[in-house]
Amino acid sequence: MSEKNVLSDFKPDGHNHEACIDTALATASTVCRERGLRLTPLRQRVLELVWQQHMPVGAYDLLDALRSDGRRADPPTVYRALEFLLENGFVHRIESLNAYVGCGEPKHAHSAQFLICGNCNRVAELEDPAISQIISEKADGLGFRISQQTIEVTGLCGECREHAPA
Amino acid sequence: MSEKNVLSDFKPDGHNHEACIDTALATASTVCRERGLRLTPLRQRVLELVWQQHMPVGAYDLLDALRSDGRRADPPTVYRALEFLLENGFVHRIESLNAYVGCGEPKHAHSAQFLICGNCNRVAELEDPAISQIISEKADGLGFRISQQTIEVTGLCGECREHAPA
DNA sequence: TCGCTGATGTTATACTATAACAACAAGGTG
DNA sequence: CACCTTGTTGTTATAGTATAACATCAGCGA
Ligand SMILES: [Zn+2]
Ligand SMILES: [Zn+2]
Ligand SMILES: [Zn+2]
Ligand SMILES: [Zn+2]
C-alpha cells in the first residue's frame, strides 16, 4: 500500500531523530524566509522543543523546558510562540490531549488526521484526501460548509500491539 | 439522500424542543432501568440541563445552572454527573470545545461524528459507517489498532450559511 | 532622531478538571 | 432492629490549561 498519504508515520526507536529535528527547523526557516515571517530565536526554540519527540507535548512542559534553558518564561511566552507556529502550520494542536505536535509537512496548508498511540504516545500524521472528502460529502449533504476538521484517533501503534497484546 | 446516518440533524428554531428533552430523559430512564444504573435526581437534572439546547455546554455553565436551582454545587458535583452520563453514552464530550452535548442515540455504543456550527453553535451528530470504516482501513494499513475516534468538524450550518454568507 | 510596528516581558486572572476525605442513603444480613 | 457494605453526594483544596492587559524592547523606515 502506498504511503503517499502519510505525512509522518510512527517512528521506530533508534531512528536518526537529530535529522528529524534538523529537517523541521530547516524547513521552517525556509518557509519563513519565503513568506516574510520572523522565526525569532524564541519561536525557533519552541519549535525545536516540540520536535524533541514524536509525541504531543503540553504547553507547560514547553514552559519548563524554556526555563531549563535559563530563560525567564511565563505562560504567554510559550502560548504566543505556539500561536505563531500553529497559524503558520509548523505545529498542530491535538485537541483531545491539550497538546502540540510538530507538523510533518508545513509547506502547504492541509487538513490532517492523527493516529495517537495510547501506550507509547507517539503520533502519526496522515493527510488522506479520501478521509477528508467523505466527510466533506456527508457535510455537504446536510448543507454544512466545513471550515476545519478535527480528526484524532486513539489506539495502539503496531509496535505497541506486539509488545502489549490485548 | 437517506439520513439514516444522522443521529441528530441541525434543529430549526421553533421546533418542539420540549419533546427533544422529554424523549432524551425518557430514553435515559429506560436505559438505566434496563442496565441497573441509577439515574439519580442529580444525574437526571444534569442531563436535562445538557439538553436545554442543541449545542455544547461547558461544565461550569452546568454548575451555574445547578446553583440557580438553589442546589449547593461544586465542580466535582457536575463532573461526576458528567462522568456517569459519558460512560453510559447519554452525552458526548466535544474535545475541541471542552464542552458536552446530549447524545441522540444512547441505546447502543457508537462512534459519532460531530458537525459544529461556528455561528449559532448548534451541533449535528452523525454515525456514518463509511467515515468510521475508511479511517479504520487507513489505520489498519499502518498497523494501528483503533480504540476511539474523535471527529469534530467546524463550519457553518445551512441556516447560518444563508443568513451570514461568506 | 523620531516614531511606528511587531515581539517579548510581566503580572494577574480566567477557565477546566481532579484529588482526597467526609457524610449520607439504600439495601442486604445477622 | 443493629450492623455493615457499597455507591452517591458534599466539601475543601489544588492541579492543569489558557488568556487579558499593559509595559518594555528591538528593528526598521521616515
Ligand atoms: Zn524523529
Ligand atoms: Zn505505541
Ligand atoms: Zn430540540
Ligand atoms: Zn448555525
Short mmCIF file of C-alpha atoms (C1' of nucleotides) and ligand atoms in Angstrom, two decimals:
data_model
loop_
_atom_site.label_atom_id
_atom_site.label_comp_id
_atom_site.label_asym_id
_atom_site.label_seq_id
_atom_site.Cartn_x
_atom_site.Cartn_y
_atom_site.Cartn_z
CA MET A 1 0.00 0.00 0.00
CA SER A 2 1.34 3.38 -0.97
CA GLU A 3 2.15 5.69 1.90
CA LYS A 4 1.76 8.88 -0.05
CA ASN A 5 -0.95 9.94 2.36
CA VAL A 6 1.18 9.55 5.44
CA LEU A 7 2.89 12.80 6.33
CA SER A 8 4.63 11.22 9.28
CA ASP A 9 4.48 7.54 10.20
CA PHE A 10 5.25 6.11 13.63
CA LYS A 11 8.99 6.48 14.03
CA PRO A 12 10.88 3.50 15.44
CA ASP A 13 13.19 3.80 18.39
CA GLY A 14 16.70 4.37 17.24
CA HIS A 15 15.94 6.27 14.06
CA ASN A 16 18.07 9.28 13.34
CA HIS A 17 15.98 11.75 15.22
CA GLU A 18 18.53 14.53 15.02
CA ALA A 19 17.76 14.50 11.33
CA CYS A 20 14.03 14.88 12.03
CA ILE A 21 14.71 17.95 14.14
CA ASP A 22 17.18 19.44 11.73
CA THR A 23 14.81 18.98 8.82
CA ALA A 24 11.92 20.54 10.70
CA LEU A 25 13.97 23.58 11.68
CA ALA A 26 15.46 23.99 8.24
CA THR A 27 12.06 23.75 6.60
CA ALA A 28 10.60 26.29 8.99
CA SER A 29 13.49 28.64 8.31
CA THR A 30 12.97 28.36 4.57
CA VAL A 31 9.23 28.80 4.74
CA CYS A 32 9.52 31.83 6.98
CA ARG A 33 12.02 33.45 4.65
CA GLU A 34 9.75 32.83 1.70
CA ARG A 35 6.73 34.28 3.45
CA GLY A 36 8.38 37.15 5.24
CA LEU A 37 7.71 35.65 8.66
CA ARG A 38 10.04 36.15 11.57
CA LEU A 39 11.32 32.90 13.01
CA THR A 40 12.75 34.51 16.12
CA PRO A 41 15.11 32.63 18.45
CA LEU A 42 12.23 32.05 20.86
CA ARG A 43 9.93 30.67 18.18
CA GLN A 44 12.68 28.52 16.76
CA ARG A 45 13.48 27.17 20.20
CA VAL A 46 9.85 26.31 20.93
CA LEU A 47 9.59 24.56 17.59
CA GLU A 48 12.74 22.61 18.38
CA LEU A 49 11.29 21.64 21.77
CA VAL A 50 8.05 20.49 20.18
CA TRP A 51 10.13 18.29 17.91
CA GLN A 52 12.12 16.72 20.72
CA GLN A 53 9.95 13.64 20.39
CA HIS A 54 7.33 12.35 18.01
CA MET A 55 4.64 12.83 20.55
CA PRO A 56 2.40 15.65 21.64
CA VAL A 57 3.83 17.97 24.27
CA GLY A 58 1.93 20.23 26.64
CA ALA A 59 2.37 23.97 26.78
CA TYR A 60 3.57 23.83 30.36
CA ASP A 61 6.14 21.19 29.50
CA LEU A 62 7.47 23.60 26.92
CA LEU A 63 7.44 26.30 29.55
CA ASP A 64 9.51 24.17 31.90
CA ALA A 65 11.94 23.41 29.10
CA LEU A 66 12.38 27.09 28.32
CA ARG A 67 13.09 27.74 31.97
CA SER A 68 15.63 24.92 31.94
CA ASP A 69 17.36 26.85 29.19
CA GLY A 70 17.89 29.55 31.77
CA ARG A 71 15.41 31.80 30.04
CA ARG A 72 12.83 33.66 32.04
CA ALA A 73 9.48 32.46 30.76
CA ASP A 74 5.83 32.67 31.67
CA PRO A 75 2.73 31.17 30.06
CA PRO A 76 2.19 33.92 27.47
CA THR A 77 5.72 33.37 26.22
CA VAL A 78 5.04 29.83 25.17
CA TYR A 79 1.44 30.37 24.12
CA ARG A 80 2.41 33.21 21.82
CA ALA A 81 5.14 31.15 20.23
CA LEU A 82 2.67 28.30 19.79
CA GLU A 83 0.14 30.69 18.28
CA PHE A 84 2.69 31.71 15.67
CA LEU A 85 3.69 28.13 14.95
CA LEU A 86 0.07 27.00 14.73
CA GLU A 87 -1.03 29.84 12.48
CA ASN A 88 1.75 29.13 10.08
CA GLY A 89 1.38 25.38 10.08
CA PHE A 90 4.61 24.38 11.83
CA VAL A 91 2.79 22.58 14.61
CA HIS A 92 -0.66 21.11 15.13
CA ARG A 93 -2.74 21.11 18.24
CA ILE A 94 -4.13 17.80 19.47
CA GLU A 95 -7.46 18.80 20.94
CA SER A 96 -8.08 15.60 22.81
CA LEU A 97 -4.79 15.97 24.69
CA ASN A 98 -4.42 19.74 25.02
CA ALA A 99 -1.02 19.24 23.47
CA TYR A 100 1.04 20.16 20.45
CA VAL A 101 2.99 18.19 17.89
CA GLY A 102 5.32 19.14 15.05
CA CYS A 103 3.85 19.11 11.56
CA GLY A 104 5.42 16.77 9.06
CA GLU A 105 4.64 18.95 6.08
CA PRO A 106 4.36 22.66 6.87
CA LYS A 107 4.95 23.89 3.32
CA HIS A 108 1.29 23.82 2.43
CA ALA A 109 -1.86 24.19 4.45
CA HIS A 110 -3.68 20.92 4.95
CA SER A 111 -6.29 19.08 6.90
CA ALA A 112 -4.53 16.36 8.84
CA GLN A 113 -5.62 13.23 10.63
CA PHE A 114 -3.77 11.97 13.67
CA LEU A 115 -3.22 8.46 14.98
CA ILE A 116 -2.20 8.61 18.62
CA CYS A 117 -0.78 5.61 20.44
CA GLY A 118 -2.17 5.43 23.96
CA ASN A 119 0.75 3.30 25.08
CA CYS A 120 3.91 4.99 23.81
CA ASN A 121 2.22 8.30 22.98
CA ARG A 122 3.78 8.51 19.56
CA VAL A 123 1.77 10.16 16.82
CA ALA A 124 1.39 9.56 13.11
CA GLU A 125 0.07 12.31 10.88
CA LEU A 126 -1.96 11.49 7.80
CA GLU A 127 -3.21 13.70 5.05
CA ASP A 128 -5.63 11.41 3.38
CA PRO A 129 -7.90 13.00 0.79
CA ALA A 130 -10.26 10.05 0.94
CA ILE A 131 -10.97 10.74 4.60
CA SER A 132 -11.40 14.47 4.12
CA GLN A 133 -13.56 14.01 1.09
CA ILE A 134 -16.02 11.58 2.52
CA ILE A 135 -16.54 13.86 5.47
CA SER A 136 -16.98 16.81 3.14
CA GLU A 137 -19.57 14.90 1.15
CA LYS A 138 -21.58 13.99 4.20
CA ALA A 139 -21.41 17.57 5.44
CA ASP A 140 -22.49 18.89 2.04
CA GLY A 141 -25.44 16.56 2.14
CA LEU A 142 -26.61 18.35 5.26
CA GLY A 143 -25.96 21.82 3.88
CA PHE A 144 -22.95 22.28 6.11
CA ARG A 145 -19.90 24.23 4.96
CA ILE A 146 -16.71 22.95 6.55
CA SER A 147 -14.02 25.29 7.75
CA GLN A 148 -11.98 22.86 9.82
CA GLN A 149 -11.77 19.15 10.51
CA THR A 150 -10.51 17.72 13.79
CA ILE A 151 -9.73 14.04 13.39
CA GLU A 152 -7.86 12.33 16.20
CA VAL A 153 -7.77 8.58 16.52
CA THR A 154 -6.57 6.89 19.68
CA GLY A 155 -5.37 3.30 19.89
CA LEU A 156 -2.23 1.19 19.74
CA CYS A 157 0.56 1.57 17.22
CA GLY A 158 1.97 -1.53 15.55
CA GLU A 159 4.96 -1.75 17.81
CA CYS A 160 2.90 -1.48 20.99
CA ARG A 161 0.39 -4.02 19.69
CA GLU A 162 3.13 -6.60 19.59
CA HIS A 163 4.63 -5.82 22.95
CA ALA A 164 1.36 -5.23 24.77
CA PRO A 165 -1.11 -7.65 23.17
CA ALA A 166 -4.68 -7.45 24.35
CA MET B 1 -30.25 11.32 0.26
CA SER B 2 -31.07 8.98 3.08
CA GLU B 3 -30.50 10.38 6.54
CA LYS B 4 -30.18 7.06 8.27
CA ASN B 5 -26.68 8.02 9.32
CA VAL B 6 -27.72 11.24 11.01
CA LEU B 7 -28.41 10.68 14.67
CA SER B 8 -29.33 14.30 15.19
CA ASP B 9 -29.57 16.89 12.43
CA PHE B 10 -29.43 20.67 12.96
CA LYS B 11 -32.70 21.55 14.62
CA PRO B 12 -34.52 24.61 13.35
CA ASP B 13 -35.63 27.39 15.64
CA GLY B 14 -39.19 26.83 16.71
CA HIS B 15 -39.16 23.05 16.70
CA ASN B 16 -40.83 21.34 19.61
CA HIS B 17 -37.81 21.27 21.83
CA GLU B 18 -39.72 20.19 24.90
CA ALA B 19 -40.24 16.93 23.06
CA CYS B 20 -36.47 16.60 22.49
CA ILE B 21 -35.84 16.97 26.19
CA ASP B 22 -38.66 14.67 27.19
CA THR B 23 -37.51 11.99 24.80
CA ALA B 24 -33.94 12.21 26.00
CA LEU B 25 -34.96 11.90 29.64
CA ALA B 26 -37.39 9.09 28.96
CA THR B 27 -34.82 7.16 26.98
CA ALA B 28 -32.23 7.62 29.69
CA SER B 29 -34.67 6.42 32.27
CA THR B 30 -35.49 3.32 30.28
CA VAL B 31 -31.88 2.50 29.52
CA CYS B 32 -30.87 2.91 33.15
CA ARG B 33 -33.64 0.63 34.30
CA GLU B 34 -32.64 -1.99 31.77
CA ARG B 35 -29.00 -1.86 32.78
CA GLY B 36 -29.39 -1.48 36.51
CA LEU B 37 -27.94 2.03 36.51
CA ARG B 38 -29.07 4.68 38.94
CA LEU B 39 -30.37 7.79 37.23
CA THR B 40 -30.38 9.86 40.40
CA PRO B 41 -32.12 13.24 40.55
CA LEU B 42 -28.79 14.99 40.20
CA ARG B 43 -27.79 13.00 37.14
CA GLN B 44 -31.18 13.44 35.58
CA ARG B 45 -31.06 17.16 36.19
CA VAL B 46 -27.61 17.49 34.62
CA LEU B 47 -28.79 15.51 31.62
CA GLU B 48 -31.79 17.78 31.32
CA LEU B 49 -29.52 20.83 31.50
CA VAL B 50 -27.24 19.44 28.81
CA TRP B 51 -30.30 19.05 26.63
CA GLN B 52 -31.52 22.62 27.17
CA GLN B 53 -30.18 23.47 23.76
CA HIS B 54 -28.78 21.59 20.79
CA MET B 55 -25.35 22.96 21.42
CA PRO B 56 -22.41 22.00 23.56
CA VAL B 57 -22.45 23.30 27.11
CA GLY B 58 -19.49 23.78 29.42
CA ALA B 59 -19.18 22.08 32.79
CA TYR B 60 -19.13 25.40 34.60
CA ASP B 61 -22.27 26.54 32.82
CA LEU B 62 -23.93 23.41 34.16
CA LEU B 63 -22.55 24.25 37.57
CA ASP B 64 -24.08 27.72 37.44
CA ALA B 65 -27.38 26.23 36.36
CA LEU B 66 -27.37 23.80 39.27
CA ARG B 67 -26.72 26.69 41.62
CA SER B 68 -29.60 28.59 40.04
CA ASP B 69 -31.75 25.64 41.03
CA GLY B 70 -30.89 26.56 44.60
CA ARG B 71 -28.78 23.46 44.96
CA ARG B 72 -25.39 23.69 46.58
CA ALA B 73 -22.94 22.55 43.92
CA ASP B 74 -19.19 22.49 43.36
CA PRO B 75 -17.14 21.28 40.40
CA PRO B 76 -16.98 17.62 41.43
CA THR B 77 -20.75 17.55 41.55
CA VAL B 78 -21.12 18.32 37.88
CA TYR B 79 -18.02 16.43 36.75
CA ARG B 80 -19.17 13.28 38.45
CA ALA B 81 -22.58 13.53 36.89
CA LEU B 82 -20.96 14.10 33.51
CA GLU B 83 -18.69 11.12 34.06
CA PHE B 84 -21.72 8.92 34.62
CA LEU B 85 -23.53 10.33 31.59
CA LEU B 86 -20.46 9.99 29.39
CA GLU B 87 -19.66 6.46 30.47
CA ASN B 88 -23.15 5.34 29.71
CA GLY B 89 -23.49 7.16 26.44
CA PHE B 90 -26.09 9.77 27.37
CA VAL B 91 -23.82 12.65 26.48
CA HIS B 92 -20.73 13.16 24.36
CA ARG B 93 -17.76 15.36 25.04
CA ILE B 94 -16.68 17.79 22.33
CA GLU B 95 -12.92 17.86 22.74
CA SER B 96 -12.33 20.93 20.66
CA LEU B 97 -14.68 22.97 22.85
CA ASN B 98 -14.24 21.40 26.28
CA ALA B 99 -17.97 21.03 26.28
CA TYR B 100 -20.72 18.44 26.41
CA VAL B 101 -23.73 17.67 24.27
CA GLY B 102 -26.63 15.27 24.58
CA CYS B 103 -26.43 12.07 22.58
CA GLY B 104 -29.14 11.44 20.02
CA GLU B 105 -28.96 7.69 20.33
CA PRO B 106 -27.79 6.42 23.72
CA LYS B 107 -29.25 2.94 23.38
CA HIS B 108 -26.16 1.49 21.77
CA ALA B 109 -22.49 2.43 21.92
CA HIS B 110 -21.26 4.14 18.82
CA SER B 111 -18.51 6.19 17.29
CA ALA B 112 -20.03 9.52 16.38
CA GLN B 113 -19.03 12.41 14.19
CA PHE B 114 -19.98 15.96 15.02
CA LEU B 115 -20.71 18.95 12.82
CA ILE B 116 -20.46 22.14 14.84
CA CYS B 117 -21.72 25.48 13.56
CA GLY B 118 -19.28 28.23 14.47
CA ASN B 119 -22.02 30.83 14.13
CA CYS B 120 -25.05 29.52 16.00
CA ASN B 121 -23.15 26.80 17.90
CA ARG B 122 -25.69 24.14 17.09
CA VAL B 123 -24.42 20.61 16.64
CA ALA B 124 -25.39 17.72 14.41
CA GLU B 125 -24.39 14.19 15.34
CA LEU B 126 -23.65 11.62 12.65
CA GLU B 127 -22.98 7.95 12.92
CA ASP B 128 -21.71 7.23 9.49
CA PRO B 129 -20.14 3.81 8.99
CA ALA B 130 -18.47 4.98 5.78
CA ILE B 131 -16.47 7.56 7.71
CA SER B 132 -15.53 5.20 10.50
CA GLN B 133 -14.61 2.46 8.09
CA ILE B 134 -12.32 4.43 5.86
CA ILE B 135 -10.44 5.66 8.90
CA SER B 136 -10.24 2.13 10.22
CA GLU B 137 -8.85 0.93 6.91
CA LYS B 138 -6.16 3.56 6.80
CA ALA B 139 -5.23 2.83 10.39
CA ASP B 140 -5.09 -0.90 9.68
CA GLY B 141 -2.76 -0.21 6.79
CA LEU B 142 -0.33 1.31 9.26
CA GLY B 143 -0.69 -1.48 11.79
CA PHE B 144 -2.67 0.73 14.13
CA ARG B 145 -5.48 -0.64 16.29
CA ILE B 146 -8.17 1.93 16.93
CA SER B 147 -9.82 2.23 20.29
CA GLN B 148 -11.51 5.59 19.83
CA GLN B 149 -12.23 8.11 17.08
CA THR B 150 -12.62 11.83 17.72
CA ILE B 151 -14.17 13.53 14.70
CA GLU B 152 -15.31 17.11 15.12
CA VAL B 153 -15.97 19.30 12.11
CA THR B 154 -16.37 23.04 12.45
CA GLY B 155 -18.06 25.26 9.90
CA LEU B 156 -21.41 26.82 9.09
CA CYS B 157 -24.76 25.07 9.21
CA GLY B 158 -27.16 25.50 6.31
CA GLU B 159 -29.25 28.10 8.06
CA CYS B 160 -26.25 30.22 9.02
CA ARG B 161 -24.81 29.94 5.52
CA GLU B 162 -27.86 31.69 4.19
CA HIS B 163 -28.03 34.41 6.79
CA ALA B 164 -24.30 35.02 7.04
CA PRO B 165 -22.93 34.36 3.57
CA ALA B 166 -19.19 34.49 3.18
"C1'" DT C 1 16.33 61.21 15.88
"C1'" DC C 2 11.80 60.03 15.91
"C1'" DG C 3 8.04 57.27 15.63
"C1'" DC C 4 5.85 53.10 14.13
"C1'" DT C 5 5.27 48.13 14.41
"C1'" DG C 6 5.77 43.70 15.97
"C1'" DA C 7 7.81 40.78 19.57
"C1'" DT C 8 8.61 39.82 24.21
"C1'" DG C 9 8.34 40.72 29.35
"C1'" DT C 10 5.44 40.82 33.29
"C1'" DT C 11 1.54 40.50 36.37
"C1'" DA C 12 -2.75 38.98 37.13
"C1'" DT C 13 -6.62 36.29 36.30
"C1'" DA C 14 -9.93 33.14 33.92
"C1'" DC C 15 -11.25 28.64 32.66
"C1'" DT C 16 -11.22 23.49 33.01
"C1'" DA C 17 -10.62 19.40 35.80
"C1'" DT C 18 -9.34 16.19 39.60
"C1'" DA C 19 -7.58 14.51 44.36
"C1'" DA C 20 -8.82 13.39 48.83
"C1'" DC C 21 -11.60 12.66 52.53
"C1'" DA C 22 -16.23 13.27 55.00
"C1'" DA C 23 -21.07 12.50 55.18
"C1'" DC C 24 -25.02 10.23 53.78
"C1'" DA C 25 -28.52 6.90 51.80
"C1'" DA C 26 -30.06 2.44 50.32
"C1'" DG C 27 -30.05 -2.42 50.56
"C1'" DG C 28 -28.71 -6.81 52.49
"C1'" DT C 29 -27.52 -9.78 56.78
"C1'" DG C 30 -27.48 -11.13 61.32
"C1'" DC D 1 -33.58 -3.56 64.64
"C1'" DA D 2 -28.48 -3.05 64.63
"C1'" DC D 3 -24.78 -3.52 61.55
"C1'" DC D 4 -22.17 -3.46 57.51
"C1'" DT D 5 -21.22 -2.67 52.64
"C1'" DT D 6 -21.48 -0.04 48.57
"C1'" DG D 7 -22.34 3.74 45.83
"C1'" DT D 8 -23.57 8.62 45.71
"C1'" DT D 9 -23.03 13.19 47.09
"C1'" DG D 10 -20.84 17.00 49.96
"C1'" DT D 11 -16.84 19.67 50.84
"C1'" DT D 12 -12.28 21.65 50.62
"C1'" DA D 13 -8.30 22.14 48.27
"C1'" DT D 14 -5.43 22.06 44.39
"C1'" DA D 15 -3.82 20.87 39.66
"C1'" DG D 16 -3.70 21.91 34.84
"C1'" DT D 17 -4.65 24.87 30.71
"C1'" DA D 18 -5.09 29.42 28.63
"C1'" DT D 19 -5.72 34.47 28.02
"C1'" DA D 20 -6.22 39.66 29.23
"C1'" DA D 21 -3.88 43.77 29.82
"C1'" DC D 22 -0.29 46.74 29.96
"C1'" DA D 23 4.89 47.62 29.94
"C1'" DT D 24 9.13 47.29 27.57
"C1'" DC D 25 12.18 46.43 23.92
"C1'" DA D 26 14.21 45.79 19.20
"C1'" DG D 27 14.13 46.72 14.40
"C1'" DC D 28 13.16 49.48 10.65
"C1'" DG D 29 11.95 53.30 7.86
"C1'" DA D 30 10.75 58.44 7.61
ZN ZN E 1 12.45 11.51 14.68
ZN ZN E 2 2.89 2.88 20.61
ZN ZN E 3 -34.78 20.20 20.27
ZN ZN E 4 -25.55 27.71 12.51
#
